[in-house]
mmCIF file of C-alpha atoms in Angstrom:
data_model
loop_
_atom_site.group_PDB
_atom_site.id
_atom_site.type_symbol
_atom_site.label_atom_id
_atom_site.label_comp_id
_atom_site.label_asym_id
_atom_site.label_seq_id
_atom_site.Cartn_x
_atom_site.Cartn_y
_atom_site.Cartn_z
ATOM 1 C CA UNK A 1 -14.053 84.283 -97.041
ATOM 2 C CA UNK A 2 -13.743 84.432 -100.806
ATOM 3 C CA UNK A 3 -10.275 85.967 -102.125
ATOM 4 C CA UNK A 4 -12.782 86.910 -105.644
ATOM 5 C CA UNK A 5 -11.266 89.960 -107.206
ATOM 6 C CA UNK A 6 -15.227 91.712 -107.780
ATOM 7 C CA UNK A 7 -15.510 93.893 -110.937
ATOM 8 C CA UNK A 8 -18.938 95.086 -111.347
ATOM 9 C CA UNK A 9 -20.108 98.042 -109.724
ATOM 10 C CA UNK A 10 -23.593 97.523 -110.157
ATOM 11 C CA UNK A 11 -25.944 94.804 -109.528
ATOM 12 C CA UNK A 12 -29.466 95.234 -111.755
ATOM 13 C CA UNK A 13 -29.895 91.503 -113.146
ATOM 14 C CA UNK A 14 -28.809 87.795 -113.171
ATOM 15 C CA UNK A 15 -29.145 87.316 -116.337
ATOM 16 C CA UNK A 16 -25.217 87.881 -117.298
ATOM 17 C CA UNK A 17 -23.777 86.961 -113.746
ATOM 18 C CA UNK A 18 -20.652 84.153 -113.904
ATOM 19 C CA UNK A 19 -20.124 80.914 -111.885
ATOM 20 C CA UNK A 20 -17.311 82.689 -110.179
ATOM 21 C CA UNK A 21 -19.442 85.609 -108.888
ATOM 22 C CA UNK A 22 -22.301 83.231 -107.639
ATOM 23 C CA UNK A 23 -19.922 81.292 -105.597
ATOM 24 C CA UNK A 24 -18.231 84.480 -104.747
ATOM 25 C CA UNK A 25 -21.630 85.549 -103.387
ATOM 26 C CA UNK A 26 -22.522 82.155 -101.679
ATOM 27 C CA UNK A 27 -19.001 81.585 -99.975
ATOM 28 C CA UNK A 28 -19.129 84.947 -98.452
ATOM 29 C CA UNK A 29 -22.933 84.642 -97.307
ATOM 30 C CA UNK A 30 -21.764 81.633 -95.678
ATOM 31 C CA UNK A 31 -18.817 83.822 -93.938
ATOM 32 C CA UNK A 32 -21.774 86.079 -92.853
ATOM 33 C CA UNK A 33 -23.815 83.624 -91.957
ATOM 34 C CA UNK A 34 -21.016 82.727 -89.357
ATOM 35 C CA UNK A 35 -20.507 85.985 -88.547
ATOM 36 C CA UNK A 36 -24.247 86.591 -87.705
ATOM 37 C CA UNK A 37 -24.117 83.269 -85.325
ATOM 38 C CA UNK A 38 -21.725 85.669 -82.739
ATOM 39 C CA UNK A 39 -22.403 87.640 -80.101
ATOM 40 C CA UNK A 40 -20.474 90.623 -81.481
ATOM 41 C CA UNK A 41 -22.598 90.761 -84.758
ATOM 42 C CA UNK A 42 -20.893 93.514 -86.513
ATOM 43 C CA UNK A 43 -17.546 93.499 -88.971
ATOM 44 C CA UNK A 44 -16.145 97.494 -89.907
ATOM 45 C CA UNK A 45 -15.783 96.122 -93.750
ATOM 46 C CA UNK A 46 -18.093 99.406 -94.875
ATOM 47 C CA UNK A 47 -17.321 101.980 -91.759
ATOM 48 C CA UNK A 48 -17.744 105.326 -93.314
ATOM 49 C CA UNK A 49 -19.908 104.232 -96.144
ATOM 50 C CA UNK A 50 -23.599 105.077 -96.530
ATOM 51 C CA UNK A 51 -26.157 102.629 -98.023
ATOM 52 C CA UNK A 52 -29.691 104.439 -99.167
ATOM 53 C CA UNK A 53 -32.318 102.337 -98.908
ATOM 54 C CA UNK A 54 -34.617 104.196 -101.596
ATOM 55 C CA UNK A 55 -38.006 102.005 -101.574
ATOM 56 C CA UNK A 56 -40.488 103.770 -103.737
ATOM 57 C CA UNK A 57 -43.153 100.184 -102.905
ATOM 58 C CA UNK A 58 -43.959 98.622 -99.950
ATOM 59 C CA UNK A 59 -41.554 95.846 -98.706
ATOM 60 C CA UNK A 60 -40.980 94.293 -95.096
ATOM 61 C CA UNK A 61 -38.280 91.505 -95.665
ATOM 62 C CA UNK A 62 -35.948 92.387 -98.293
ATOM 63 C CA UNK A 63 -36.043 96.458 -96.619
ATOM 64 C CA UNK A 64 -35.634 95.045 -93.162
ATOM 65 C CA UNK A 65 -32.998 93.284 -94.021
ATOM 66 C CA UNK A 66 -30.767 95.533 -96.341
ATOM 67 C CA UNK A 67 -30.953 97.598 -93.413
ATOM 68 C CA UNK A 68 -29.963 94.794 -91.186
ATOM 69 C CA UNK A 69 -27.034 93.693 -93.814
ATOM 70 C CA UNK A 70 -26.118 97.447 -93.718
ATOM 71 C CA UNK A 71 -25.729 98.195 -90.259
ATOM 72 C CA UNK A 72 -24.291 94.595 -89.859
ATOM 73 C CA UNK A 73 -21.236 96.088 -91.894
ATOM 74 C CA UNK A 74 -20.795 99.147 -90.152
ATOM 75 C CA UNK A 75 -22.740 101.507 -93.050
ATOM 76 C CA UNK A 76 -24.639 104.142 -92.191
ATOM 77 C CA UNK A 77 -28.075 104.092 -93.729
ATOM 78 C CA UNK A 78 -30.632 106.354 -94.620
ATOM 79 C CA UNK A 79 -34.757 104.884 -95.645
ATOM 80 C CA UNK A 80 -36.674 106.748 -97.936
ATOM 81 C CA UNK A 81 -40.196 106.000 -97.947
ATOM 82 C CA UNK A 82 -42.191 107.626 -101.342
ATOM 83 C CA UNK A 83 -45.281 108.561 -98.921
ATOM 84 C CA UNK A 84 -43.383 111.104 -96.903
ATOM 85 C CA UNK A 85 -41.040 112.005 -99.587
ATOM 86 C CA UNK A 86 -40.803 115.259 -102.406
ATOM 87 C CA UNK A 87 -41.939 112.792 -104.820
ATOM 88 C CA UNK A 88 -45.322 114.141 -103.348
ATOM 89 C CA UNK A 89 -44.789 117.601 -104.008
ATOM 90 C CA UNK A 90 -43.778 116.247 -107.945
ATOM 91 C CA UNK A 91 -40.226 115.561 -107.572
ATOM 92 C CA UNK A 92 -38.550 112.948 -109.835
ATOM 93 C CA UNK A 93 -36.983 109.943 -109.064
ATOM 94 C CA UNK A 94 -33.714 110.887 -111.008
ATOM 95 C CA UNK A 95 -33.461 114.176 -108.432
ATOM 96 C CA UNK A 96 -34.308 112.182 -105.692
ATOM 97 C CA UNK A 97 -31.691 109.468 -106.178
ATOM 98 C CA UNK A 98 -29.640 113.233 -106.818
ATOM 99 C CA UNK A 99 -30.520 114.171 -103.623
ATOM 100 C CA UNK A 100 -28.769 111.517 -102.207
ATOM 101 C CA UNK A 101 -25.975 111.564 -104.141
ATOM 102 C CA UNK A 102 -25.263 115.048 -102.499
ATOM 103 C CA UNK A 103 -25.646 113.838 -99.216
ATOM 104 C CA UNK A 104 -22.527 111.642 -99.731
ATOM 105 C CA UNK A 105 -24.603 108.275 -100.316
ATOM 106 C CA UNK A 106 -22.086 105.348 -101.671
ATOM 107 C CA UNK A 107 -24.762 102.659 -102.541
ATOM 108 C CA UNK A 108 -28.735 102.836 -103.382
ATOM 109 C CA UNK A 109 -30.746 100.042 -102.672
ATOM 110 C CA UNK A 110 -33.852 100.876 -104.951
ATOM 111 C CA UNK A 111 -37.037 98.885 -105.353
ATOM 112 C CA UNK A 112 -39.748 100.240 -108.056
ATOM 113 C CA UNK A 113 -43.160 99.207 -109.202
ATOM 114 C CA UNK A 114 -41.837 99.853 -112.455
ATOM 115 C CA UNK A 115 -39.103 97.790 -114.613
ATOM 116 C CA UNK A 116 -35.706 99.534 -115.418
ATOM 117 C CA UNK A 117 -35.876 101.952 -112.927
ATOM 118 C CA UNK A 118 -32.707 100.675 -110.718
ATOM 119 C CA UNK A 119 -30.769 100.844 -114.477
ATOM 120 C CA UNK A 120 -31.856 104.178 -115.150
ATOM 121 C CA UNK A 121 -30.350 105.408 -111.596
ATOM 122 C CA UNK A 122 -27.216 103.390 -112.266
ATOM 123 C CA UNK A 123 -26.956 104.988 -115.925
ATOM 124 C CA UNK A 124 -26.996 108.384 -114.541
ATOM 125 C CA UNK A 125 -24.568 107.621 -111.787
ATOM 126 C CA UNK A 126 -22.145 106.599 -114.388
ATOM 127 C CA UNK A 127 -23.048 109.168 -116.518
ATOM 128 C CA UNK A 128 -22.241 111.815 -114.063
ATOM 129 C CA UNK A 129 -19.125 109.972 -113.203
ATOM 130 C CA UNK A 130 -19.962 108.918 -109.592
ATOM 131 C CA UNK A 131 -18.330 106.008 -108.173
ATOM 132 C CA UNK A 132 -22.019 104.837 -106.681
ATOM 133 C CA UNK A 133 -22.711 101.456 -106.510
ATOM 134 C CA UNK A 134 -26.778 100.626 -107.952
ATOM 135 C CA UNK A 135 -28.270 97.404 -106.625
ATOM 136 C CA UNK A 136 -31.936 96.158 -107.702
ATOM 137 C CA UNK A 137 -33.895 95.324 -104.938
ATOM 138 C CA UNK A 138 -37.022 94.619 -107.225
ATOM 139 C CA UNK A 139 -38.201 96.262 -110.222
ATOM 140 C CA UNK A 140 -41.839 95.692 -111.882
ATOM 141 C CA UNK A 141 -41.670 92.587 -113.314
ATOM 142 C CA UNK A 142 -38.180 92.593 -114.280
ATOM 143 C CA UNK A 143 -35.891 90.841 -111.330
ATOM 144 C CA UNK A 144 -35.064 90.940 -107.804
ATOM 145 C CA UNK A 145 -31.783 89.880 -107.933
ATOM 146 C CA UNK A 146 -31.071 89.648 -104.139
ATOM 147 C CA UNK A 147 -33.936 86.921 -103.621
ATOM 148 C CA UNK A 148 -32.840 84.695 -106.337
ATOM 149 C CA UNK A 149 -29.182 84.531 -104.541
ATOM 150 C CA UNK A 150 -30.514 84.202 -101.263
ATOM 151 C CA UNK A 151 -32.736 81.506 -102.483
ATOM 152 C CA UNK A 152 -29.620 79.889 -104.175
ATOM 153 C CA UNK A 153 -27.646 80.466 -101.080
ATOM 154 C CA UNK A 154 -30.711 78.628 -98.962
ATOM 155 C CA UNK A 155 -30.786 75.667 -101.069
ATOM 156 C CA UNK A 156 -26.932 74.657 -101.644
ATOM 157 C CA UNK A 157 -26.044 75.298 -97.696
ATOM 158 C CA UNK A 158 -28.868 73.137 -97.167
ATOM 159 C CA UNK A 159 -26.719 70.257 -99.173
ATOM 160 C CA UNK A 160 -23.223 71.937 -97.783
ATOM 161 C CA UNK A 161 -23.221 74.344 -94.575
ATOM 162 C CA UNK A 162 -19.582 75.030 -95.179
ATOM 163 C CA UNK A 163 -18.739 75.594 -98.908
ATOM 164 C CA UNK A 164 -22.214 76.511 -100.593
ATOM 165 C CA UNK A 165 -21.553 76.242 -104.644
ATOM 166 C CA UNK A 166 -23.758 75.817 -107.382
ATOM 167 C CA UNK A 167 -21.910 73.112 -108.431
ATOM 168 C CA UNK A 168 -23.860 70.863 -105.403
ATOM 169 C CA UNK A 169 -27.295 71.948 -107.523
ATOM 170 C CA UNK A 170 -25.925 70.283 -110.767
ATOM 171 C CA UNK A 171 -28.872 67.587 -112.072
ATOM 172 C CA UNK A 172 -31.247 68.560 -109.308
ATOM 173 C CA UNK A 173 -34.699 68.985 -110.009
ATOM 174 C CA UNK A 174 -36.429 72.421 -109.084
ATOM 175 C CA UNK A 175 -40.535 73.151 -110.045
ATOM 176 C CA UNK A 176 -41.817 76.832 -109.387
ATOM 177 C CA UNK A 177 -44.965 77.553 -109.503
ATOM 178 C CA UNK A 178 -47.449 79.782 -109.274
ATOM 179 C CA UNK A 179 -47.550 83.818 -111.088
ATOM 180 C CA UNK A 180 -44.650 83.530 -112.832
ATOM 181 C CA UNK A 181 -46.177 85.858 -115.426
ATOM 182 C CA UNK A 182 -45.641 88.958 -112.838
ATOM 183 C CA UNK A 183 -42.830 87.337 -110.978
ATOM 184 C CA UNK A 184 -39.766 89.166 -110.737
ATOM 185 C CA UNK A 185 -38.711 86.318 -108.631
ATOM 186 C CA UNK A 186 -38.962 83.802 -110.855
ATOM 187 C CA UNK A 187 -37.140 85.807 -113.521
ATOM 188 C CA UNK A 188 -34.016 86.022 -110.898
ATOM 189 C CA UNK A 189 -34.511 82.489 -110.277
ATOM 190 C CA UNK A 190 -34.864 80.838 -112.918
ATOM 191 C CA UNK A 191 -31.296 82.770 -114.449
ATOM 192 C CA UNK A 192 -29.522 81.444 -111.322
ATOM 193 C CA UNK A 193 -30.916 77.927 -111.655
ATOM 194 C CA UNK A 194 -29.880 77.684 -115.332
ATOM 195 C CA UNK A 195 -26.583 78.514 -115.031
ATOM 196 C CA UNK A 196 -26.391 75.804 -111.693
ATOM 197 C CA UNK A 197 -27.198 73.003 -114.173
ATOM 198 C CA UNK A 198 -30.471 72.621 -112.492
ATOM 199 C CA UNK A 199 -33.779 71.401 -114.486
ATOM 200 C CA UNK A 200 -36.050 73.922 -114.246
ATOM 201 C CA UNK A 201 -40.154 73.612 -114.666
ATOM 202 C CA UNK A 202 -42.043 75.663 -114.620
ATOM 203 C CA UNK A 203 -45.879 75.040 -113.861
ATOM 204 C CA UNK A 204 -48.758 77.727 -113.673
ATOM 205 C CA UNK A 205 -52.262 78.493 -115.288
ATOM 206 C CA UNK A 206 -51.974 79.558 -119.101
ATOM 207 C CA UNK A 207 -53.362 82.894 -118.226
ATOM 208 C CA UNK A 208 -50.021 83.094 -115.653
ATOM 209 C CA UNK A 209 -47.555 81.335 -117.587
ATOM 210 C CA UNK A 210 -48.268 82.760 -121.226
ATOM 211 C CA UNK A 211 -46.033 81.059 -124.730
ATOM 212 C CA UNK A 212 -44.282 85.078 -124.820
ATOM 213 C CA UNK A 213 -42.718 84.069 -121.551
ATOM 214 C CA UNK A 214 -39.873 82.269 -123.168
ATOM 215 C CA UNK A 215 -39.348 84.906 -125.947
ATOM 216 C CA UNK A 216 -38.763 87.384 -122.513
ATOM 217 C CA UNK A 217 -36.094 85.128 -121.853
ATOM 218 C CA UNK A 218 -34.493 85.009 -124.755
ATOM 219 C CA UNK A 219 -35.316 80.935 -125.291
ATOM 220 C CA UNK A 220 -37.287 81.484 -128.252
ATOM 221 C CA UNK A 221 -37.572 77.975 -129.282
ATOM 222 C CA UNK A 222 -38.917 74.281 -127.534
ATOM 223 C CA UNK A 223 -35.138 73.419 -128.600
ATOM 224 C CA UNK A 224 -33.650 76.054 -126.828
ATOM 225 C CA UNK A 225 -35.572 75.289 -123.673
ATOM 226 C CA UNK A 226 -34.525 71.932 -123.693
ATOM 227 C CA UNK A 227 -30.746 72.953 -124.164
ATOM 228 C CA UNK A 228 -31.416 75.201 -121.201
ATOM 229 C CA UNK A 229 -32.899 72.540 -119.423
ATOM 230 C CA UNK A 230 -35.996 75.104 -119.158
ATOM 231 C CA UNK A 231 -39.492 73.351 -119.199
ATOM 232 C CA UNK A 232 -43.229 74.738 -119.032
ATOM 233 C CA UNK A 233 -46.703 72.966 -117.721
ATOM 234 C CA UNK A 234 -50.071 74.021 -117.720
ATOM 235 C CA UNK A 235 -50.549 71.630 -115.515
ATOM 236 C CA UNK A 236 -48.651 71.018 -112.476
ATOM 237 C CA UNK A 237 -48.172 66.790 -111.918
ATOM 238 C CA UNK A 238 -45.169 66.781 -114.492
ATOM 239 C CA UNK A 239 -43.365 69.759 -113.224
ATOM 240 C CA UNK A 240 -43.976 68.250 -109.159
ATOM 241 C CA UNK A 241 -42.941 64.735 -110.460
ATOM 242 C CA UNK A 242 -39.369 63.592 -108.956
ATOM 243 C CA UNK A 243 -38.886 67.565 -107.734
ATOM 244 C CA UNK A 244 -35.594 67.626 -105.256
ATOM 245 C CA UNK A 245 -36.873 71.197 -104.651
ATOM 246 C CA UNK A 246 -40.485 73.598 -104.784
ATOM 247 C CA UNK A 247 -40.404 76.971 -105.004
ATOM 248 C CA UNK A 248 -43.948 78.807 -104.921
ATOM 249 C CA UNK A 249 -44.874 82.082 -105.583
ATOM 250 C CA UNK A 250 -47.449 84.643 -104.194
ATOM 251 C CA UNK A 251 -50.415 85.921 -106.435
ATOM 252 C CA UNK A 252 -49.312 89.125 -107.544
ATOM 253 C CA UNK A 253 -53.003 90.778 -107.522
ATOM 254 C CA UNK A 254 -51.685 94.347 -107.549
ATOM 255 C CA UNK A 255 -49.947 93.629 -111.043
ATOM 256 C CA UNK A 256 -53.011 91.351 -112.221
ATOM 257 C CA UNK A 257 -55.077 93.215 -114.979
ATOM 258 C CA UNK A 258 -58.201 91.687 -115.856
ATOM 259 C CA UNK A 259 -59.785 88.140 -114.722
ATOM 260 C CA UNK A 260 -56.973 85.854 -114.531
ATOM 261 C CA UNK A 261 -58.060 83.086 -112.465
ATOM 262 C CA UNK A 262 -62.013 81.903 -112.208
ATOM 263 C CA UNK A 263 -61.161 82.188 -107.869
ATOM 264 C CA UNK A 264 -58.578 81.512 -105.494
ATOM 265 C CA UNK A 265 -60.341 78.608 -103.849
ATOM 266 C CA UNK A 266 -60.024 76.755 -107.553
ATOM 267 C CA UNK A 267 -56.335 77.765 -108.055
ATOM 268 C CA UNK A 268 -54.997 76.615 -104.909
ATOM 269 C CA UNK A 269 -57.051 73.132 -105.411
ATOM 270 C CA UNK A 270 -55.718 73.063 -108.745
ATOM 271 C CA UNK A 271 -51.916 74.802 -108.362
ATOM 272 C CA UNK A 272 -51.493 75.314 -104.011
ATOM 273 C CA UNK A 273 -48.909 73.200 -102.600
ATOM 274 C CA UNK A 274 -49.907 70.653 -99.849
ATOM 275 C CA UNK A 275 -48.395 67.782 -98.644
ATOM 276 C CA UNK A 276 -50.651 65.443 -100.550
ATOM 277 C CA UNK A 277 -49.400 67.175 -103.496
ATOM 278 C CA UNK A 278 -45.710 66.589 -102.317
ATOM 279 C CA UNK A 279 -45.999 63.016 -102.756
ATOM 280 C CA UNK A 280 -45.028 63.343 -106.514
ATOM 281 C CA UNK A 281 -41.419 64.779 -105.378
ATOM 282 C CA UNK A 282 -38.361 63.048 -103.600
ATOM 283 C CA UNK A 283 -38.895 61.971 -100.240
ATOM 284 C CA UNK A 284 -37.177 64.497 -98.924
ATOM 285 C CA UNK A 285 -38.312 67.238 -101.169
ATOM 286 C CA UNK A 286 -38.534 70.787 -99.591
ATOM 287 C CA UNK A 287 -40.693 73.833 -100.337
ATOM 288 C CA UNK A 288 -39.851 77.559 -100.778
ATOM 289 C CA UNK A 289 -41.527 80.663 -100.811
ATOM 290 C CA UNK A 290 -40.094 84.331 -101.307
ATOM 291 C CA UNK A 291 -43.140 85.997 -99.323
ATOM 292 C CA UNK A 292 -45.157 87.283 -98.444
ATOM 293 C CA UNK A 293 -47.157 84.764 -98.763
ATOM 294 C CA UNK A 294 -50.798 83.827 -98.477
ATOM 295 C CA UNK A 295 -51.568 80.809 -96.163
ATOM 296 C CA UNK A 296 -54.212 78.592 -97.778
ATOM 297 C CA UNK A 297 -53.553 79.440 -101.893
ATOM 298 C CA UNK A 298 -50.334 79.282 -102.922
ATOM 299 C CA UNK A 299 -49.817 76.960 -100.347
ATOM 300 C CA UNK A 300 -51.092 74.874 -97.430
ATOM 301 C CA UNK A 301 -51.130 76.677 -93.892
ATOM 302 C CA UNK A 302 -49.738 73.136 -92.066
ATOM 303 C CA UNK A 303 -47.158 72.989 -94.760
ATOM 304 C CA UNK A 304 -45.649 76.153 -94.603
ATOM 305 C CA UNK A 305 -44.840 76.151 -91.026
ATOM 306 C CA UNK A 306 -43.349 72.450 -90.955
ATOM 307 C CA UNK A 307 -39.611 72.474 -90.311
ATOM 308 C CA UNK A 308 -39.444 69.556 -92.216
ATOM 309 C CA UNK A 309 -40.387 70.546 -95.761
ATOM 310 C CA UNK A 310 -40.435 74.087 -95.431
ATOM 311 C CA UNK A 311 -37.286 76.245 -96.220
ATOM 312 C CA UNK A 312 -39.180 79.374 -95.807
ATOM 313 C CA UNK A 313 -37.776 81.038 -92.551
ATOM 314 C CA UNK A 314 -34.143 79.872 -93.589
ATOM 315 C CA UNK A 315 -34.741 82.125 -96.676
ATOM 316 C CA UNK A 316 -35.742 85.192 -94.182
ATOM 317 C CA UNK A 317 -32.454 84.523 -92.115
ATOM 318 C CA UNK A 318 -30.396 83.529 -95.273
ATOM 319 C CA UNK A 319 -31.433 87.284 -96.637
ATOM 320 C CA UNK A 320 -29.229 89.044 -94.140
ATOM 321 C CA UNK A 321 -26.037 87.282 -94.839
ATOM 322 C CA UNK A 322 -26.488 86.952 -98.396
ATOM 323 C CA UNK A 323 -27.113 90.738 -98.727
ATOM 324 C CA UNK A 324 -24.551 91.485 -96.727
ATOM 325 C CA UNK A 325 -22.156 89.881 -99.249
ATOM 326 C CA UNK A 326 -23.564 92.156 -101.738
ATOM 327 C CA UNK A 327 -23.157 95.059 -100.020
ATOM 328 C CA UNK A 328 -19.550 93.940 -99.354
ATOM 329 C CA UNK A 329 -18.714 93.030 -102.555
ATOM 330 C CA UNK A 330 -20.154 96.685 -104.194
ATOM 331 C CA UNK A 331 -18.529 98.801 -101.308
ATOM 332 C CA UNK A 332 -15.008 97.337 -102.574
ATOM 333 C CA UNK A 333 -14.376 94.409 -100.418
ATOM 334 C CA UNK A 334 -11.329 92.245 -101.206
ATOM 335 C CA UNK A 335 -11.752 89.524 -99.901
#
């Protein structure tokens, strides 16, 4: 395991994280991930310690398995769910995530429809001087954080089982596709594959991949993109084209405003993965998806459940140990 001295007490973005803290993070998944492979599954690291999983949205994977990660480490955990909660009876969020506080929580694991929610928790934790730890597990269309490491973490111990690094990703192709417009996954991602040296294209339809996107960023300029190795298609050959990697992404139709897409039968002929479609990558090219995901549009049923392209139940199993190393990291592991 990683002897990374860890100095940040929250985790809300990507955007300003280091080399040395995403190798911190992968190296210590990959401890995890050994960990896991026991038959005594569990390590005392955060005995004593309570995580709060507070998930005002729906979520299977990344809930399940912060509560997984969490008991994994010895935490106690508590679940809030918003449907059973005094948010019904008009409650705020700040009083619930108060509420908790008082009940002697030491991390919140909060997920939100809305962007900036997670940093508003963590502001007020700080301002009230409480030595809580705030991680994002998803906010509107802002980031989720945990999938792009987990994602980053599936891809380099695919190339090395033993010392994952984002050095390995250095010159590799990567296409995502699909909403990126209302993807808080691609935001996470595409932060995590810049700073890999990884070539990054994007491809979606105009409506779903609009010209502001880059000004979101903070690329405001084709020259910037290029410097960041950061490239956009409307169409999706060029982006496919000599891919090492494919990450897809799921409609987000509960975010969609409006008539984005004439139907779902045209966008997946026109944007759905399939394996005719892989031909334009590497040989060996393999596909992603952060689910859930919708068999038959963002990509091919056959596809998605063939071991040998697909990546997407190594990103389920890779979410344990990867959130376990946050968890450890926040709740003042050493190393």
């Amino acid at each position: 395991m990683t002897t990374y001295t860890w100095n940040r007490r929250h985790i809300l973005s990507l955007a300003d994280f280091t080399t040395a803290e995403y190798n911190a993070i992968l190296q210590t998944a990959a401890s995890f991930q050994e960990v896991l492979s026991r038959r005594t599954k569990k390590v005392p690291t955060l005995q004593g310690q309570v995580v709060a999983n507070l998930f005002f949205e729906p979520s299977t994977r990344t809930r399940s398995s912060f509560e997984i990660a969490a008991k994994r480490l010895s935490a106690d955990t508590l679940n809030f769910a918003a449907s059973t909660s005094s948010l019904t009876k008009g409650e705020t969020i700040l009083d619930t995530a108060k509420t908790y506080l008082a009940m002697g929580t030491d991390i919140m694991v909060i997920r939100h429809k809305e962007a900036g929610v997670p940093q508003a928790i963590a502001q007020e934790m700080d301002r009230l001087e409480e030595k809580v730890s705030v991680l994002n597990a998803g906010d509107g269309q802002h980031e989720h954080p945990s999938q792009g490491l987990l994602d980053l973490f599936t891809i380099c111990r695919l190339i090395d089982p033993q010392k994952p690094r984002i050095e390995l990703l250095q010159g590799k192709k990567i296409a995502i596709v699909g909403d990126i417009l209302h993807s808080r996954v691609a935001r996470s991602n595409i932060w995590s594959l810049i700073a890999s040296g990884v070539e990054v294209h994007l491809a979606a339809p105009p409506t779903l991949l609009p010209k502001f996107f880059a000004e979101y960023l903070g690329l405001t300029t084709p020259e910037n993109f290029q410097e960041q190795r950061l490239f956009t298609h409307w169409r999706l050959e060029p982006a496919l084209t000599n891919a090492d990697f494919v990450m897809t992404l799921r409609l987000q139709k509960e975010r969609m405003t409006g008539n984005l897409l004439p139907s779902l039968r045209e966008y997946h002929q026109i944007f759905g993965i399939t394996r005719n479609k892989l031909k334009l990558c590497k040989p060996n090219v393999k596909v992603l998806h952060p689910g859930p995901v919708n068999r038959g549009i963002e990509i091919s049923s056959d596809l998605m459940d063939d071991p040998e392209f697909s990546l997407i139940q190594d990103q389920v199993t890779s979410g344990v140990s990867v959130r376990m190393a946050l968890l450890y990291f926040i709740g003042g592991g050493k190393g």
